[in-house]
PDB file of C-alpha atoms in Angstrom:
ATOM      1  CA  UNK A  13       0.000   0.000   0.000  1.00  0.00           C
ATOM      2  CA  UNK A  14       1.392   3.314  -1.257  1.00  0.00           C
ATOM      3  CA  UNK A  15       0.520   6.537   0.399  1.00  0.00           C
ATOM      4  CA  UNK A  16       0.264   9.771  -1.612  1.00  0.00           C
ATOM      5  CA  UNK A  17       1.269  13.388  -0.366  1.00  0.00           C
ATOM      6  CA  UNK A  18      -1.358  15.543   0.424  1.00  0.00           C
ATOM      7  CA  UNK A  19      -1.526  17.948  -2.300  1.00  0.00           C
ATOM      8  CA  UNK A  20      -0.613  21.774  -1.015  1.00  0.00           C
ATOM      9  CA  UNK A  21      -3.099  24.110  -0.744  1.00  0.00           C
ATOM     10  CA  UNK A  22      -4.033  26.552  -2.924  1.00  0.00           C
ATOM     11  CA  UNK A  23      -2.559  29.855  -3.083  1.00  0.00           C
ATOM     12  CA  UNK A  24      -4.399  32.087  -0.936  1.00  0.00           C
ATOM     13  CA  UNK A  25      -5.473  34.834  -2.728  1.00  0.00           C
ATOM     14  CA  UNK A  26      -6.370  37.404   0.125  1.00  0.00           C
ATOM     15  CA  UNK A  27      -3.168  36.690   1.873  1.00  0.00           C
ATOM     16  CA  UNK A  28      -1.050  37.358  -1.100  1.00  0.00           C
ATOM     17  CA  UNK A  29      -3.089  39.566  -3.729  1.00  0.00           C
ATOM     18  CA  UNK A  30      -0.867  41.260  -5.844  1.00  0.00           C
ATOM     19  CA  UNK A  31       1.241  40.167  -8.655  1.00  0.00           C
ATOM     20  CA  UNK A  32       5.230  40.461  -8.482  1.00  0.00           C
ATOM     21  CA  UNK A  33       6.166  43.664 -10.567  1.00  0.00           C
ATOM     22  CA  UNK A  34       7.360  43.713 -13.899  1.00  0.00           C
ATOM     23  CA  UNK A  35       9.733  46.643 -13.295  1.00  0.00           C
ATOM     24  CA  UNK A  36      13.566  45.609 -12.604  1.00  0.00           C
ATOM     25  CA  UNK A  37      14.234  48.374  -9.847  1.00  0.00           C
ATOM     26  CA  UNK A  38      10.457  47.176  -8.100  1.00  0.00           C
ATOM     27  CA  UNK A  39      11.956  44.082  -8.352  1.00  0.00           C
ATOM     28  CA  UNK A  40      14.964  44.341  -6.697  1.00  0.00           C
ATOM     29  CA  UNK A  41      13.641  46.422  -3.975  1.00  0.00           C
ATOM     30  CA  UNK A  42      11.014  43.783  -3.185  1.00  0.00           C
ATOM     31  CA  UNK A  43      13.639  41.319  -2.737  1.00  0.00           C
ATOM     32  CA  UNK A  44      15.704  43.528  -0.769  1.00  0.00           C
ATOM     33  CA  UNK A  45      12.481  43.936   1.889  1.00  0.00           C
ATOM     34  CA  UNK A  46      12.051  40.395   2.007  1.00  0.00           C
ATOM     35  CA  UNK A  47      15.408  39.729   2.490  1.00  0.00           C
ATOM     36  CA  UNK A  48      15.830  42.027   4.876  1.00  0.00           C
ATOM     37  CA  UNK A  49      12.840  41.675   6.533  1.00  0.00           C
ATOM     38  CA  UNK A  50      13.647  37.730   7.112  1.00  0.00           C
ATOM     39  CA  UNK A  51      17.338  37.980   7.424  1.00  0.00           C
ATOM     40  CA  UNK A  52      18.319  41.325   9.140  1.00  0.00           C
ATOM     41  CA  UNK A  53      19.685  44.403   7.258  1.00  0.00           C
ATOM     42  CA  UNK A  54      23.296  42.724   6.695  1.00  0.00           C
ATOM     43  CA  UNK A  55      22.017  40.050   4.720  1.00  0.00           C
ATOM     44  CA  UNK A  56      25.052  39.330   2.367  1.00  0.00           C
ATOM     45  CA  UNK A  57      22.549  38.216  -0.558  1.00  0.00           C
ATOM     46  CA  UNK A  58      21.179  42.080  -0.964  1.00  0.00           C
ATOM     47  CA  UNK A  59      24.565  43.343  -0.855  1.00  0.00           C
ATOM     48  CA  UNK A  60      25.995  40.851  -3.704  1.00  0.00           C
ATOM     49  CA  UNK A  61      22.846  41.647  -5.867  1.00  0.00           C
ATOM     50  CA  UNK A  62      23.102  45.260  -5.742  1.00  0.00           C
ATOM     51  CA  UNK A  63      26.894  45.065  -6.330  1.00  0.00           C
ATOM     52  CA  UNK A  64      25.285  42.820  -9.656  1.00  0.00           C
ATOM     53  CA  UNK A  65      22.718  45.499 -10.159  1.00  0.00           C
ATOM     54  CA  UNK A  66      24.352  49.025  -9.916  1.00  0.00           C
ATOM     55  CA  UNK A  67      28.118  48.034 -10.024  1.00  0.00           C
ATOM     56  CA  UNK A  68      30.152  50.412  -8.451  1.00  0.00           C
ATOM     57  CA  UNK A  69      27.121  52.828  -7.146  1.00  0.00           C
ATOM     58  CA  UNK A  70      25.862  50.041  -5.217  1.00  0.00           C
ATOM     59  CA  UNK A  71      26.594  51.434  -1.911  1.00  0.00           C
ATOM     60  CA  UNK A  72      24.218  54.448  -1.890  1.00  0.00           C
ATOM     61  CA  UNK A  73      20.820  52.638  -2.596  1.00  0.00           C
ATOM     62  CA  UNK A  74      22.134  50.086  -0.151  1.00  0.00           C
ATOM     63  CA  UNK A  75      22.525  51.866   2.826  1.00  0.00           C
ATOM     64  CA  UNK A  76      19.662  53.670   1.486  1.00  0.00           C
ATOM     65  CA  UNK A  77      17.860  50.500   1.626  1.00  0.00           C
ATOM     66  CA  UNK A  78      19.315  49.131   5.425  1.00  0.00           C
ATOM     67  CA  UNK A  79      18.135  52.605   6.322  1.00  0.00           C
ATOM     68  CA  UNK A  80      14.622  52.700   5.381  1.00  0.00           C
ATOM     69  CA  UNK A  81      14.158  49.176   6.671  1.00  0.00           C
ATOM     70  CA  UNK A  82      15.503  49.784   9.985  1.00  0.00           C
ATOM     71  CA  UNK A  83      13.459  52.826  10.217  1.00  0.00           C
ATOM     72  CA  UNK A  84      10.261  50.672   9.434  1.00  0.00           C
ATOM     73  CA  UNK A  85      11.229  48.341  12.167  1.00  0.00           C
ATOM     74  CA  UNK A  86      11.779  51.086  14.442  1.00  0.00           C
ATOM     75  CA  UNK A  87       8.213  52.892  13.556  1.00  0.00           C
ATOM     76  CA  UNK A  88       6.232  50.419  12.835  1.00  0.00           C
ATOM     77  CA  UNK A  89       3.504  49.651  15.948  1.00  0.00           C
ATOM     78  CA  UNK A  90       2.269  46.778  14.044  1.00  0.00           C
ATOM     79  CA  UNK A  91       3.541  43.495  12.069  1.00  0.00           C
ATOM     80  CA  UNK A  92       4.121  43.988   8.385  1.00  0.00           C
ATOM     81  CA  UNK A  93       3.221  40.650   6.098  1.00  0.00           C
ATOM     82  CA  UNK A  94       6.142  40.121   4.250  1.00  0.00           C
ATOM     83  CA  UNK A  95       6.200  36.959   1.847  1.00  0.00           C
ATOM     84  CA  UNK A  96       8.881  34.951   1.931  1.00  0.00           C
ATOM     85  CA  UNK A  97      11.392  35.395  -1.180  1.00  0.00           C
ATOM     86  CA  UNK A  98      10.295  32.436  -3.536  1.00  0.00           C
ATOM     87  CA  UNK A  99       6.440  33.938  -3.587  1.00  0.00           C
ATOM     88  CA  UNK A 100       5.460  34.593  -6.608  1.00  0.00           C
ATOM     89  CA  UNK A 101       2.612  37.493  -5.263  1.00  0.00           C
ATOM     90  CA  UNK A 102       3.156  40.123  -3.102  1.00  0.00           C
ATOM     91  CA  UNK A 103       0.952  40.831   0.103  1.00  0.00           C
ATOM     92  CA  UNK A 104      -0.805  43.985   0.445  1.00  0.00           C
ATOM     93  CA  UNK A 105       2.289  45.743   2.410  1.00  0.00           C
ATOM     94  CA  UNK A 106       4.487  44.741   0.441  1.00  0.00           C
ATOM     95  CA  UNK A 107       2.608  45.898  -2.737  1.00  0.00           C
ATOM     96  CA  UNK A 108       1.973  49.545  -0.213  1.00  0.00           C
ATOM     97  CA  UNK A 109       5.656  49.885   0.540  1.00  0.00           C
ATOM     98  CA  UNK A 110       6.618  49.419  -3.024  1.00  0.00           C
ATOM     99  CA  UNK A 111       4.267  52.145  -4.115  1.00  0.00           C
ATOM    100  CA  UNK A 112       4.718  54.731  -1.255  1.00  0.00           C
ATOM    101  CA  UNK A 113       8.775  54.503  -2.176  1.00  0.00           C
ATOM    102  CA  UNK A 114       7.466  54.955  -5.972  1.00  0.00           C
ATOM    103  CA  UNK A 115       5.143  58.040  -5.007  1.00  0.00           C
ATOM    104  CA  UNK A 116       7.751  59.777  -2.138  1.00  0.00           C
ATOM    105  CA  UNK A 117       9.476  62.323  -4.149  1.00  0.00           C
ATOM    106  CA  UNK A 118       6.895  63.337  -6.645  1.00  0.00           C
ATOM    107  CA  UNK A 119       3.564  62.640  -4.130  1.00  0.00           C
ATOM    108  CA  UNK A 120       4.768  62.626  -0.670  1.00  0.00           C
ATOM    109  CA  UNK A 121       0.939  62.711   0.714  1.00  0.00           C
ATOM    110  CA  UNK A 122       0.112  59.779  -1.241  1.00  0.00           C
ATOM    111  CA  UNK A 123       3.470  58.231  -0.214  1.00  0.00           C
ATOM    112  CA  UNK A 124       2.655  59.442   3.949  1.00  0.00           C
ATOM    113  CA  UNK A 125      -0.839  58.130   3.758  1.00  0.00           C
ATOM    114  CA  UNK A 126       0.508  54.418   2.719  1.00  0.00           C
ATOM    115  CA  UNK A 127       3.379  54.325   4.896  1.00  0.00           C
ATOM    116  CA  UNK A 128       1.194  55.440   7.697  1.00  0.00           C
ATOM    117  CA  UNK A 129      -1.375  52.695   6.418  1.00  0.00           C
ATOM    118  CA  UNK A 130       1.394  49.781   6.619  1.00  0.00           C
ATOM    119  CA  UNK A 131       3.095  50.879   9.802  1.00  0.00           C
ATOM    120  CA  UNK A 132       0.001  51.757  12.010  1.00  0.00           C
ATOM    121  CA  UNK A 133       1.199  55.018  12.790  1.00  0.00           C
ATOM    122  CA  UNK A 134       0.277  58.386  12.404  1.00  0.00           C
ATOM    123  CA  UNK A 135       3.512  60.529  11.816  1.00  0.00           C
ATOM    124  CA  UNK A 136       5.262  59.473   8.673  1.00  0.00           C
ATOM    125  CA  UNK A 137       7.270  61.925   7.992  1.00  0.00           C
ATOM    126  CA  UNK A 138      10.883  60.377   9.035  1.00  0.00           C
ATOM    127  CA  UNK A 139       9.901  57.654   7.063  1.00  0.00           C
ATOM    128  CA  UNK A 140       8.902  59.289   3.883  1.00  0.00           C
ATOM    129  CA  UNK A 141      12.262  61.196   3.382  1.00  0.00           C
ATOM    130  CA  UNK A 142      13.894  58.006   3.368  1.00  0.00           C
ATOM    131  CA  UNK A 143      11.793  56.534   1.101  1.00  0.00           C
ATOM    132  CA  UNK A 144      12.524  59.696  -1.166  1.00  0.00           C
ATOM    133  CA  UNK A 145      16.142  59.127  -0.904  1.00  0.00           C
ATOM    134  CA  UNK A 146      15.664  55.493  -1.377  1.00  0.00           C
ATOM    135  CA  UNK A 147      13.858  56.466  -4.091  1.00  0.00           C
ATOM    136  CA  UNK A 148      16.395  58.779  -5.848  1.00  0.00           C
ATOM    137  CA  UNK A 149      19.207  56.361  -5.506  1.00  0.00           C
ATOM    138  CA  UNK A 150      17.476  53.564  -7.231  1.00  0.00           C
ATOM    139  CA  UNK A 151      16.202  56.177 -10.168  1.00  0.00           C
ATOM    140  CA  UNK A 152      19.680  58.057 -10.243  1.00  0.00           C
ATOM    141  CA  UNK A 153      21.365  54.527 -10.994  1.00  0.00           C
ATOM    142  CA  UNK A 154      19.039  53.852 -13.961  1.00  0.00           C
ATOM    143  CA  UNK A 155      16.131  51.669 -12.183  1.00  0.00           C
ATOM    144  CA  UNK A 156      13.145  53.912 -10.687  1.00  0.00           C
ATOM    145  CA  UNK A 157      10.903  52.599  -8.595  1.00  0.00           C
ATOM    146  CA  UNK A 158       7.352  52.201  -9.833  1.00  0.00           C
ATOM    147  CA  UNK A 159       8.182  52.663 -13.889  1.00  0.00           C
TER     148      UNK A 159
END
C-alpha cells in the first residue's frame, strides 16, 4: 500500500493579492524587503545583488535601503506581512511599501498616507524622506521605482 502526499493548498489569494512587478528596480527592492525583513539588514545576498545590479554605485541605494528598513522596524507599531522570497505574489504591504517609495518624491501625501497605512502610525514623515532618498538612488542609478 502506497501513500500519496497531500496535495498543497491553494494559493491564498487574500493573503497574497498582488502580482510580483514587472519593473527591474520594483523588483529588486522587493527582494531587498524580504530579504531584509527575514534575514536582518546585513544580509550578504542584498549586498551581492546590488553590487550585480548598480556596479560600483551600489553602496548608496544600499545603505539607502538598510536605512529605510531599519526605520520601518523602528516605527512600525504593528507586524508587516512580508512573503517569503520564492512567492510569486506580493501581500498587500508589500505591494503599499513598493508604491509609497514609488510616489515619495513626486507625491509625498500619497506616499505618507501608505506608509502610515502599513506601519500603524500616524507621523510618517521620518519615514517618507527616506523613502525619497531610497527612491532617488534607485532612479539616479538607472532603475526607478514604480516605472
Amino acid at each position: 500500500m502506497t501513500t500519496l502526499p497531500a496535495p498543497s493548498p491553494a494559493p491564498n489569494p487574500t493573503t497574497l493579492p498582488h502580482p510580483l512587478p514587472e519593473a527591474t528596480g520594483d523588483r529588486l527592492l522587493l527582494l531587498a524587503i524580504r530579504r531584509m525583513g527575514a534575514h536582518g539588514l546585513a544580509d550578504a545576498h542584498v549586498a551581492q545583488t546590488f553590487v550585480v545590479a548598480f556596479g560600483s554605485g551600489f553602496r548608496r541605494p544600499l545603505v539607502l535601503a538598510r536605512a529605510f528598513m531599519a526605520e520601518l522596524a523602528a516605527t512600525a507599531t504593528t507586524t508587516i506581512a512580508i512573503a517569503p522570497c520564492c512567492c510569486a505574489r506580493m501581500t498587500w504591504a508589500e505591494a503599499a511599501l513598493l508604491t509609497a517609495i514609488g510616489h515619495a518624491e513626486r507625491r509625498p501625501d500619497a506616499a505618507r498616507l501608505l506608509l502610515a497605512d502599513v506601519m500603524a502610525e500616524r507621523r510618517a514623515d521620518a519615514i517618507v524622506a527616506s523613502a525619497a532618498a531610497l527612491s532617488a538612488a534607485f532612479a539616479d542609478l538607472g532603475l526607478p521605482i514604480g516605472g
